[in-house]
Amino acid sequence: MSYEPVFFGFPLHLLALYFLIYSCLGWIMETCYCSLTERRFMIRGFLYGPVCPIYGVGVLMMICCFAPFQSNPLIFYGMATLCMSAWEYFVGWFLETTTHIKYWDYSMFRFNLHGRICLWVCLMWGLLAYLVIFWLHPLVSGLVLLVPLLVRQVLAAVLCAILLVDAGFTIRDLALMSGVLRRLNQAGDELRIQVALGKSQLEAKLENVPDSLDEAAGSLKHKYDLLLSTAERRTRRFLDNYTHMSSKHWSKPLSDVRASISRHRPRRRARK
Protein backbone atom coordinates (compact mmCIF):
# COMPACT_ATOMS: atom_id res chain seq x y z
CA MET A 1 0.00 0.00 0.00
CA SER A 2 1.46 3.37 -1.06
CA TYR A 3 2.09 6.01 1.54
CA GLU A 4 0.42 9.41 1.16
CA PRO A 5 1.52 12.47 3.14
CA VAL A 6 -0.96 13.75 5.73
CA PHE A 7 -1.19 17.43 6.71
CA PHE A 8 -3.31 18.66 9.62
CA GLY A 9 -5.04 15.30 9.66
CA PHE A 10 -5.99 15.37 5.95
CA PRO A 11 -4.47 13.28 3.13
CA LEU A 12 -2.69 15.40 0.54
CA HIS A 13 -5.09 14.51 -2.28
CA LEU A 14 -8.07 15.56 -0.16
CA LEU A 15 -6.55 18.97 0.55
CA ALA A 16 -5.84 19.36 -3.17
CA LEU A 17 -9.45 18.58 -4.06
CA TYR A 18 -10.78 20.98 -1.44
CA PHE A 19 -8.45 23.66 -2.77
CA LEU A 20 -9.66 23.13 -6.34
CA ILE A 21 -13.34 22.97 -5.42
CA TYR A 22 -13.31 26.18 -3.38
CA SER A 23 -11.12 27.94 -5.93
CA CYS A 24 -13.76 27.12 -8.54
CA LEU A 25 -16.65 28.17 -6.28
CA GLY A 26 -14.83 31.42 -5.51
CA TRP A 27 -14.39 32.04 -9.23
CA ILE A 28 -18.13 31.52 -9.79
CA MET A 29 -18.98 33.90 -6.94
CA GLU A 30 -16.58 36.63 -8.12
CA THR A 31 -17.67 36.29 -11.73
CA CYS A 32 -21.36 36.59 -10.81
CA TYR A 33 -20.80 39.50 -8.41
CA CYS A 34 -18.57 41.50 -10.77
CA SER A 35 -20.82 40.81 -13.76
CA LEU A 36 -23.77 42.20 -11.83
CA THR A 37 -21.94 45.28 -10.54
CA GLU A 38 -20.35 46.08 -13.93
CA ARG A 39 -23.55 45.21 -15.83
CA ARG A 40 -21.69 43.05 -18.30
CA PHE A 41 -20.35 39.51 -18.28
CA MET A 42 -16.90 39.43 -16.69
CA ILE A 43 -14.57 36.48 -16.18
CA ARG A 44 -12.60 37.05 -13.00
CA GLY A 45 -9.24 35.64 -12.03
CA PHE A 46 -5.71 35.61 -13.40
CA LEU A 47 -5.74 32.06 -14.66
CA TYR A 48 -7.29 30.83 -17.87
CA GLY A 49 -9.25 28.16 -16.03
CA PRO A 50 -12.32 28.80 -13.83
CA VAL A 51 -10.43 29.08 -10.54
CA CYS A 52 -9.48 31.84 -8.09
CA PRO A 53 -6.77 30.30 -5.89
CA ILE A 54 -7.10 33.02 -3.25
CA TYR A 55 -10.39 31.42 -2.19
CA GLY A 56 -8.99 27.90 -2.23
CA VAL A 57 -6.07 28.86 -0.02
CA GLY A 58 -8.35 30.81 2.31
CA VAL A 59 -10.72 27.87 2.86
CA LEU A 60 -7.79 25.50 3.42
CA MET A 61 -6.50 27.86 6.12
CA MET A 62 -9.86 27.66 7.86
CA ILE A 63 -10.23 23.89 7.49
CA CYS A 64 -6.72 23.13 8.72
CA CYS A 65 -6.06 25.82 11.32
CA PHE A 66 -9.39 27.03 12.66
CA ALA A 67 -10.75 23.74 14.02
CA PRO A 68 -10.13 24.78 17.67
CA PHE A 69 -12.33 27.87 17.18
CA GLN A 70 -15.30 26.18 15.52
CA SER A 71 -16.93 25.42 18.87
CA ASN A 72 -17.38 29.18 19.39
CA PRO A 73 -18.94 30.81 16.29
CA LEU A 74 -18.21 34.34 17.51
CA ILE A 75 -14.49 33.70 18.00
CA PHE A 76 -14.41 31.80 14.71
CA TYR A 77 -15.97 34.78 12.92
CA GLY A 78 -13.39 37.16 14.39
CA MET A 79 -10.44 34.91 13.53
CA ALA A 80 -11.74 34.27 10.02
CA THR A 81 -12.27 37.98 9.41
CA LEU A 82 -8.75 38.82 10.61
CA CYS A 83 -6.93 36.00 8.80
CA MET A 84 -8.78 36.25 5.49
CA SER A 85 -8.35 40.02 5.43
CA ALA A 86 -4.63 39.63 6.11
CA TRP A 87 -4.44 37.04 3.33
CA GLU A 88 -6.17 39.35 0.81
CA TYR A 89 -3.88 42.23 1.82
CA PHE A 90 -0.79 40.04 1.39
CA VAL A 91 -1.88 38.84 -2.06
CA GLY A 92 -2.56 42.42 -3.17
CA TRP A 93 0.80 43.60 -1.82
CA PHE A 94 2.66 40.69 -3.42
CA LEU A 95 1.13 41.28 -6.85
CA GLU A 96 1.83 45.02 -6.68
CA THR A 97 5.43 44.39 -5.62
CA THR A 98 6.18 41.77 -8.28
CA THR A 99 4.24 43.23 -11.24
CA HIS A 100 3.98 46.95 -10.26
CA ILE A 101 0.25 46.72 -10.96
CA LYS A 102 -2.73 47.00 -8.60
CA TYR A 103 -5.46 44.63 -9.76
CA TRP A 104 -8.20 45.67 -7.33
CA ASP A 105 -8.67 48.90 -5.43
CA TYR A 106 -10.95 49.65 -2.46
CA SER A 107 -9.80 53.26 -2.18
CA MET A 108 -13.29 54.51 -3.06
CA PHE A 109 -14.65 52.94 0.16
CA ARG A 110 -14.22 54.32 3.66
CA PHE A 111 -11.96 52.56 6.17
CA ASN A 112 -9.66 51.02 3.57
CA LEU A 113 -6.00 50.12 4.01
CA HIS A 114 -3.88 51.13 1.01
CA GLY A 115 -6.83 50.20 -1.20
CA ARG A 116 -6.05 46.50 -0.76
CA ILE A 117 -8.69 45.78 1.87
CA CYS A 118 -11.60 47.71 3.35
CA LEU A 119 -13.89 47.28 6.33
CA TRP A 120 -17.06 46.04 4.66
CA VAL A 121 -15.17 43.46 2.57
CA CYS A 122 -13.32 42.25 5.68
CA LEU A 123 -16.63 41.77 7.49
CA MET A 124 -17.99 39.89 4.47
CA TRP A 125 -14.95 37.60 4.57
CA GLY A 126 -15.90 36.59 8.10
CA LEU A 127 -19.53 35.96 7.13
CA LEU A 128 -18.51 34.02 4.06
CA ALA A 129 -16.09 31.92 6.10
CA TYR A 130 -18.83 31.13 8.61
CA LEU A 131 -21.24 30.01 5.87
CA VAL A 132 -18.60 27.90 4.14
CA ILE A 133 -17.26 26.06 7.19
CA PHE A 134 -20.53 25.51 9.07
CA TRP A 135 -22.89 24.98 6.14
CA LEU A 136 -21.18 24.31 2.83
CA HIS A 137 -18.08 22.31 3.76
CA PRO A 138 -19.92 19.45 5.52
CA LEU A 139 -21.88 18.91 2.30
CA VAL A 140 -18.80 19.20 0.07
CA SER A 141 -16.67 16.87 2.19
CA GLY A 142 -19.49 14.31 2.33
CA LEU A 143 -19.83 14.28 -1.44
CA VAL A 144 -16.07 14.08 -2.00
CA LEU A 145 -15.71 11.12 0.36
CA LEU A 146 -18.34 9.23 -1.65
CA VAL A 147 -15.87 9.07 -4.53
CA PRO A 148 -13.56 5.99 -4.45
CA LEU A 149 -10.09 6.69 -3.06
CA LEU A 150 -8.18 5.84 -6.26
CA VAL A 151 -10.47 8.04 -8.34
CA ARG A 152 -9.97 10.94 -5.91
CA GLN A 153 -6.21 10.56 -6.04
CA VAL A 154 -6.05 10.40 -9.84
CA LEU A 155 -8.47 13.30 -10.20
CA ALA A 156 -6.49 15.46 -7.77
CA ALA A 157 -3.21 14.69 -9.58
CA VAL A 158 -4.61 15.43 -13.05
CA LEU A 159 -6.37 18.65 -12.04
CA CYS A 160 -3.34 19.93 -10.13
CA ALA A 161 -1.14 19.24 -13.17
CA ILE A 162 -3.54 21.22 -15.36
CA LEU A 163 -3.55 24.03 -12.80
CA LEU A 164 0.26 24.17 -12.78
CA VAL A 165 0.36 24.42 -16.57
CA ASP A 166 -2.26 27.17 -16.43
CA ALA A 167 -0.26 29.00 -13.75
CA GLY A 168 2.88 28.73 -15.87
CA PHE A 169 1.19 30.35 -18.87
CA THR A 170 -0.31 33.05 -16.64
CA ILE A 171 3.05 33.91 -15.04
CA ARG A 172 4.51 34.14 -18.54
CA ASP A 173 1.67 36.47 -19.59
CA LEU A 174 2.21 38.67 -16.52
CA ALA A 175 5.96 38.89 -17.23
CA LEU A 176 5.35 39.75 -20.89
CA MET A 177 2.76 42.35 -19.92
CA SER A 178 5.11 44.02 -17.43
CA GLY A 179 7.92 43.95 -19.97
CA VAL A 180 5.94 45.54 -22.79
CA LEU A 181 4.53 48.22 -20.46
CA ARG A 182 8.07 49.06 -19.36
CA ARG A 183 9.24 49.37 -22.98
CA LEU A 184 6.14 51.37 -23.86
CA ASN A 185 6.86 53.76 -21.01
CA GLN A 186 10.45 54.22 -22.19
CA ALA A 187 9.36 54.78 -25.79
CA GLY A 188 6.77 57.32 -24.64
CA ASP A 189 9.41 59.24 -22.68
CA GLU A 190 11.72 59.28 -25.72
CA LEU A 191 8.89 60.46 -27.97
CA ARG A 192 7.86 63.25 -25.60
CA ILE A 193 11.46 64.44 -25.29
CA GLN A 194 11.86 64.45 -29.07
CA VAL A 195 8.60 66.36 -29.59
CA ALA A 196 9.59 68.90 -26.91
CA LEU A 197 12.98 69.35 -28.58
CA GLY A 198 11.32 69.99 -31.93
CA LYS A 199 8.95 72.55 -30.40
CA SER A 200 11.82 74.37 -28.70
CA GLN A 201 13.64 74.59 -32.02
CA LEU A 202 10.58 76.07 -33.70
CA GLU A 203 9.88 78.49 -30.86
CA ALA A 204 13.47 79.72 -31.11
CA LYS A 205 12.71 80.54 -34.78
CA LEU A 206 15.89 78.98 -35.98
CA GLU A 207 16.37 79.34 -39.73
CA ASN A 208 17.61 75.82 -40.30
CA VAL A 209 15.53 73.39 -38.29
CA PRO A 210 17.07 69.98 -38.99
CA ASP A 211 14.79 67.65 -40.92
CA SER A 212 16.24 64.87 -38.79
CA LEU A 213 14.11 66.10 -35.87
CA ASP A 214 10.90 65.34 -37.76
CA GLU A 215 12.31 62.06 -39.00
CA ALA A 216 13.35 61.05 -35.49
CA ALA A 217 9.95 61.97 -34.08
CA GLY A 218 8.23 59.99 -36.82
CA SER A 219 10.44 56.98 -36.18
CA LEU A 220 9.78 57.12 -32.43
CA LYS A 221 6.04 57.50 -33.05
CA HIS A 222 6.08 54.41 -35.26
CA LYS A 223 7.98 52.49 -32.58
CA TYR A 224 5.52 53.64 -29.93
CA ASP A 225 2.51 52.60 -32.02
CA LEU A 226 3.97 49.13 -32.56
CA LEU A 227 4.62 48.71 -28.84
CA LEU A 228 1.13 50.03 -28.08
CA SER A 229 -0.38 47.38 -30.35
CA THR A 230 1.65 44.69 -28.58
CA ALA A 231 0.72 46.05 -25.15
CA GLU A 232 -2.95 46.01 -26.14
CA ARG A 233 -2.75 42.28 -26.90
CA ARG A 234 -0.80 41.51 -23.74
CA THR A 235 -3.01 43.44 -21.34
CA ARG A 236 -6.51 43.03 -22.81
CA ARG A 237 -7.35 39.89 -20.81
CA PHE A 238 -6.26 41.43 -17.50
CA LEU A 239 -7.92 44.78 -18.20
CA ASP A 240 -11.17 43.04 -19.10
CA ASN A 241 -11.06 40.96 -15.92
CA TYR A 242 -9.96 43.80 -13.61
CA THR A 243 -11.60 47.07 -14.63
CA HIS A 244 -9.95 48.97 -11.73
CA MET A 245 -6.44 47.77 -12.61
CA SER A 246 -3.92 50.60 -12.14
CA SER A 247 -0.19 51.19 -11.83
CA LYS A 248 1.97 53.94 -10.38
CA HIS A 249 4.91 52.78 -12.50
CA TRP A 250 3.05 52.41 -15.79
CA SER A 251 0.17 54.89 -15.39
CA LYS A 252 0.71 56.70 -18.74
CA PRO A 253 1.22 53.59 -20.93
CA LEU A 254 -1.65 51.83 -19.20
CA SER A 255 -3.88 54.82 -19.89
CA ASP A 256 -2.82 54.80 -23.56
CA VAL A 257 -3.53 51.07 -23.79
CA ARG A 258 -7.02 51.54 -22.34
CA ALA A 259 -7.71 54.33 -24.84
CA SER A 260 -6.44 52.17 -27.71
CA ILE A 261 -8.60 49.21 -26.68
CA SER A 262 -11.62 51.52 -26.37
CA ARG A 263 -11.03 52.89 -29.88
CA HIS A 264 -10.66 49.44 -31.43
CA ARG A 265 -13.58 47.87 -29.57
CA PRO A 266 -16.61 47.67 -31.87
CA ARG A 267 -19.38 50.01 -30.85
CA ARG A 268 -22.83 48.66 -30.16
CA ARG A 269 -25.47 49.76 -32.61
CA ALA A 270 -28.05 52.06 -31.17
CA ARG A 271 -31.46 50.49 -30.81
CA LYS A 272 -34.18 51.91 -33.04
Coordinates of C-alpha atoms in Angstrom, one line a residue:
M1 CA 0.0 0.0 0.0
S2 CA 1.5 3.4 -1.1
Y3 CA 2.1 6.0 1.5
E4 CA 0.4 9.4 1.2
P5 CA 1.5 12.5 3.1
V6 CA -1.0 13.8 5.7
F7 CA -1.2 17.4 6.7
F8 CA -3.3 18.7 9.6
G9 CA -5.0 15.3 9.7
F10 CA -6.0 15.4 6.0
P11 CA -4.5 13.3 3.1
L12 CA -2.7 15.4 0.5
H13 CA -5.1 14.5 -2.3
L14 CA -8.1 15.6 -0.2
L15 CA -6.6 19.0 0.5
A16 CA -5.8 19.4 -3.2
L17 CA -9.4 18.6 -4.1
Y18 CA -10.8 21.0 -1.4
F19 CA -8.5 23.7 -2.8
L20 CA -9.7 23.1 -6.3
I21 CA -13.3 23.0 -5.4
Y22 CA -13.3 26.2 -3.4
S23 CA -11.1 27.9 -5.9
C24 CA -13.8 27.1 -8.5
L25 CA -16.6 28.2 -6.3
G26 CA -14.8 31.4 -5.5
W27 CA -14.4 32.0 -9.2
I28 CA -18.1 31.5 -9.8
M29 CA -19.0 33.9 -6.9
E30 CA -16.6 36.6 -8.1
T31 CA -17.7 36.3 -11.7
C32 CA -21.4 36.6 -10.8
Y33 CA -20.8 39.5 -8.4
C34 CA -18.6 41.5 -10.8
S35 CA -20.8 40.8 -13.8
L36 CA -23.8 42.2 -11.8
T37 CA -21.9 45.3 -10.5
E38 CA -20.3 46.1 -13.9
R39 CA -23.6 45.2 -15.8
R40 CA -21.7 43.1 -18.3
F41 CA -20.4 39.5 -18.3
M42 CA -16.9 39.4 -16.7
I43 CA -14.6 36.5 -16.2
R44 CA -12.6 37.1 -13.0
G45 CA -9.2 35.6 -12.0
F46 CA -5.7 35.6 -13.4
L47 CA -5.7 32.1 -14.7
Y48 CA -7.3 30.8 -17.9
G49 CA -9.3 28.2 -16.0
P50 CA -12.3 28.8 -13.8
V51 CA -10.4 29.1 -10.5
C52 CA -9.5 31.8 -8.1
P53 CA -6.8 30.3 -5.9
I54 CA -7.1 33.0 -3.2
Y55 CA -10.4 31.4 -2.2
G56 CA -9.0 27.9 -2.2
V57 CA -6.1 28.9 0.0
G58 CA -8.4 30.8 2.3
V59 CA -10.7 27.9 2.9
L60 CA -7.8 25.5 3.4
M61 CA -6.5 27.9 6.1
M62 CA -9.9 27.7 7.9
I63 CA -10.2 23.9 7.5
C64 CA -6.7 23.1 8.7
C65 CA -6.1 25.8 11.3
F66 CA -9.4 27.0 12.7
A67 CA -10.8 23.7 14.0
P68 CA -10.1 24.8 17.7
F69 CA -12.3 27.9 17.2
Q70 CA -15.3 26.2 15.5
S71 CA -16.9 25.4 18.9
N72 CA -17.4 29.2 19.4
P73 CA -18.9 30.8 16.3
L74 CA -18.2 34.3 17.5
I75 CA -14.5 33.7 18.0
F76 CA -14.4 31.8 14.7
Y77 CA -16.0 34.8 12.9
G78 CA -13.4 37.2 14.4
M79 CA -10.4 34.9 13.5
A80 CA -11.7 34.3 10.0
T81 CA -12.3 38.0 9.4
L82 CA -8.8 38.8 10.6
C83 CA -6.9 36.0 8.8
M84 CA -8.8 36.2 5.5
S85 CA -8.3 40.0 5.4
A86 CA -4.6 39.6 6.1
W87 CA -4.4 37.0 3.3
E88 CA -6.2 39.3 0.8
Y89 CA -3.9 42.2 1.8
F90 CA -0.8 40.0 1.4
V91 CA -1.9 38.8 -2.1
G92 CA -2.6 42.4 -3.2
W93 CA 0.8 43.6 -1.8
F94 CA 2.7 40.7 -3.4
L95 CA 1.1 41.3 -6.9
E96 CA 1.8 45.0 -6.7
T97 CA 5.4 44.4 -5.6
T98 CA 6.2 41.8 -8.3
T99 CA 4.2 43.2 -11.2
H100 CA 4.0 46.9 -10.3
I101 CA 0.2 46.7 -11.0
K102 CA -2.7 47.0 -8.6
Y103 CA -5.5 44.6 -9.8
W104 CA -8.2 45.7 -7.3
D105 CA -8.7 48.9 -5.4
Y106 CA -10.9 49.7 -2.5
S107 CA -9.8 53.3 -2.2
M108 CA -13.3 54.5 -3.1
F109 CA -14.6 52.9 0.2
R110 CA -14.2 54.3 3.7
F111 CA -12.0 52.6 6.2
N112 CA -9.7 51.0 3.6
L113 CA -6.0 50.1 4.0
H114 CA -3.9 51.1 1.0
G115 CA -6.8 50.2 -1.2
R116 CA -6.0 46.5 -0.8
I117 CA -8.7 45.8 1.9
C118 CA -11.6 47.7 3.4
L119 CA -13.9 47.3 6.3
W120 CA -17.1 46.0 4.7
V121 CA -15.2 43.5 2.6
C122 CA -13.3 42.3 5.7
L123 CA -16.6 41.8 7.5
M124 CA -18.0 39.9 4.5
W125 CA -15.0 37.6 4.6
G126 CA -15.9 36.6 8.1
L127 CA -19.5 36.0 7.1
L128 CA -18.5 34.0 4.1
A129 CA -16.1 31.9 6.1
Y130 CA -18.8 31.1 8.6
L131 CA -21.2 30.0 5.9
V132 CA -18.6 27.9 4.1
I133 CA -17.3 26.1 7.2
F134 CA -20.5 25.5 9.1
W135 CA -22.9 25.0 6.1
L136 CA -21.2 24.3 2.8
H137 CA -18.1 22.3 3.8
P138 CA -19.9 19.4 5.5
L139 CA -21.9 18.9 2.3
V140 CA -18.8 19.2 0.1
S141 CA -16.7 16.9 2.2
G142 CA -19.5 14.3 2.3
L143 CA -19.8 14.3 -1.4
V144 CA -16.1 14.1 -2.0
L145 CA -15.7 11.1 0.4
L146 CA -18.3 9.2 -1.6
V147 CA -15.9 9.1 -4.5
P148 CA -13.6 6.0 -4.4
L149 CA -10.1 6.7 -3.1
L150 CA -8.2 5.8 -6.3
V151 CA -10.5 8.0 -8.3
R152 CA -10.0 10.9 -5.9
Q153 CA -6.2 10.6 -6.0
V154 CA -6.0 10.4 -9.8
L155 CA -8.5 13.3 -10.2
A156 CA -6.5 15.5 -7.8
A157 CA -3.2 14.7 -9.6
V158 CA -4.6 15.4 -13.1
L159 CA -6.4 18.6 -12.0
C160 CA -3.3 19.9 -10.1
A161 CA -1.1 19.2 -13.2
I162 CA -3.5 21.2 -15.4
L163 CA -3.6 24.0 -12.8
L164 CA 0.3 24.2 -12.8
V165 CA 0.4 24.4 -16.6
D166 CA -2.3 27.2 -16.4
A167 CA -0.3 29.0 -13.8
G168 CA 2.9 28.7 -15.9
F169 CA 1.2 30.4 -18.9
T170 CA -0.3 33.1 -16.6
I171 CA 3.0 33.9 -15.0
R172 CA 4.5 34.1 -18.5
D173 CA 1.7 36.5 -19.6
L174 CA 2.2 38.7 -16.5
A175 CA 6.0 38.9 -17.2
L176 CA 5.3 39.8 -20.9
M177 CA 2.8 42.4 -19.9
S178 CA 5.1 44.0 -17.4
G179 CA 7.9 44.0 -20.0
V180 CA 5.9 45.5 -22.8
L181 CA 4.5 48.2 -20.5
R182 CA 8.1 49.1 -19.4
R183 CA 9.2 49.4 -23.0
L184 CA 6.1 51.4 -23.9
N185 CA 6.9 53.8 -21.0
Q186 CA 10.4 54.2 -22.2
A187 CA 9.4 54.8 -25.8
G188 CA 6.8 57.3 -24.6
D189 CA 9.4 59.2 -22.7
E190 CA 11.7 59.3 -25.7
L191 CA 8.9 60.5 -28.0
R192 CA 7.9 63.3 -25.6
I193 CA 11.5 64.4 -25.3
Q194 CA 11.9 64.5 -29.1
V195 CA 8.6 66.4 -29.6
A196 CA 9.6 68.9 -26.9
L197 CA 13.0 69.4 -28.6
G198 CA 11.3 70.0 -31.9
K199 CA 9.0 72.6 -30.4
S200 CA 11.8 74.4 -28.7
Q201 CA 13.6 74.6 -32.0
L202 CA 10.6 76.1 -33.7
E203 CA 9.9 78.5 -30.9
A204 CA 13.5 79.7 -31.1
K205 CA 12.7 80.5 -34.8
L206 CA 15.9 79.0 -36.0
E207 CA 16.4 79.3 -39.7
N208 CA 17.6 75.8 -40.3
V209 CA 15.5 73.4 -38.3
P210 CA 17.1 70.0 -39.0
D211 CA 14.8 67.6 -40.9
S212 CA 16.2 64.9 -38.8
L213 CA 14.1 66.1 -35.9
D214 CA 10.9 65.3 -37.8
E215 CA 12.3 62.1 -39.0
A216 CA 13.4 61.0 -35.5
A217 CA 9.9 62.0 -34.1
G218 CA 8.2 60.0 -36.8
S219 CA 10.4 57.0 -36.2
L220 CA 9.8 57.1 -32.4
K221 CA 6.0 57.5 -33.1
H222 CA 6.1 54.4 -35.3
K223 CA 8.0 52.5 -32.6
Y224 CA 5.5 53.6 -29.9
D225 CA 2.5 52.6 -32.0
L226 CA 4.0 49.1 -32.6
L227 CA 4.6 48.7 -28.8
L228 CA 1.1 50.0 -28.1
S229 CA -0.4 47.4 -30.3
T230 CA 1.6 44.7 -28.6
A231 CA 0.7 46.0 -25.2
E232 CA -2.9 46.0 -26.1
R233 CA -2.8 42.3 -26.9
R234 CA -0.8 41.5 -23.7
T235 CA -3.0 43.4 -21.3
R236 CA -6.5 43.0 -22.8
R237 CA -7.4 39.9 -20.8
F238 CA -6.3 41.4 -17.5
L239 CA -7.9 44.8 -18.2
D240 CA -11.2 43.0 -19.1
N241 CA -11.1 41.0 -15.9
Y242 CA -10.0 43.8 -13.6
T243 CA -11.6 47.1 -14.6
H244 CA -9.9 49.0 -11.7
M245 CA -6.4 47.8 -12.6
S246 CA -3.9 50.6 -12.1
S247 CA -0.2 51.2 -11.8
K248 CA 2.0 53.9 -10.4
H249 CA 4.9 52.8 -12.5
W250 CA 3.1 52.4 -15.8
S251 CA 0.2 54.9 -15.4
K252 CA 0.7 56.7 -18.7
P253 CA 1.2 53.6 -20.9
L254 CA -1.7 51.8 -19.2
S255 CA -3.9 54.8 -19.9
D256 CA -2.8 54.8 -23.6
V257 CA -3.5 51.1 -23.8
R258 CA -7.0 51.5 -22.3
A259 CA -7.7 54.3 -24.8
S260 CA -6.4 52.2 -27.7
I261 CA -8.6 49.2 -26.7
S262 CA -11.6 51.5 -26.4
R263 CA -11.0 52.9 -29.9
H264 CA -10.7 49.4 -31.4
R265 CA -13.6 47.9 -29.6
P266 CA -16.6 47.7 -31.9
R267 CA -19.4 50.0 -30.9
R268 CA -22.8 48.7 -30.2
R269 CA -25.5 49.8 -32.6
A270 CA -28.0 52.1 -31.2
R271 CA -31.5 50.5 -30.8
K272 CA -34.2 51.9 -33.0

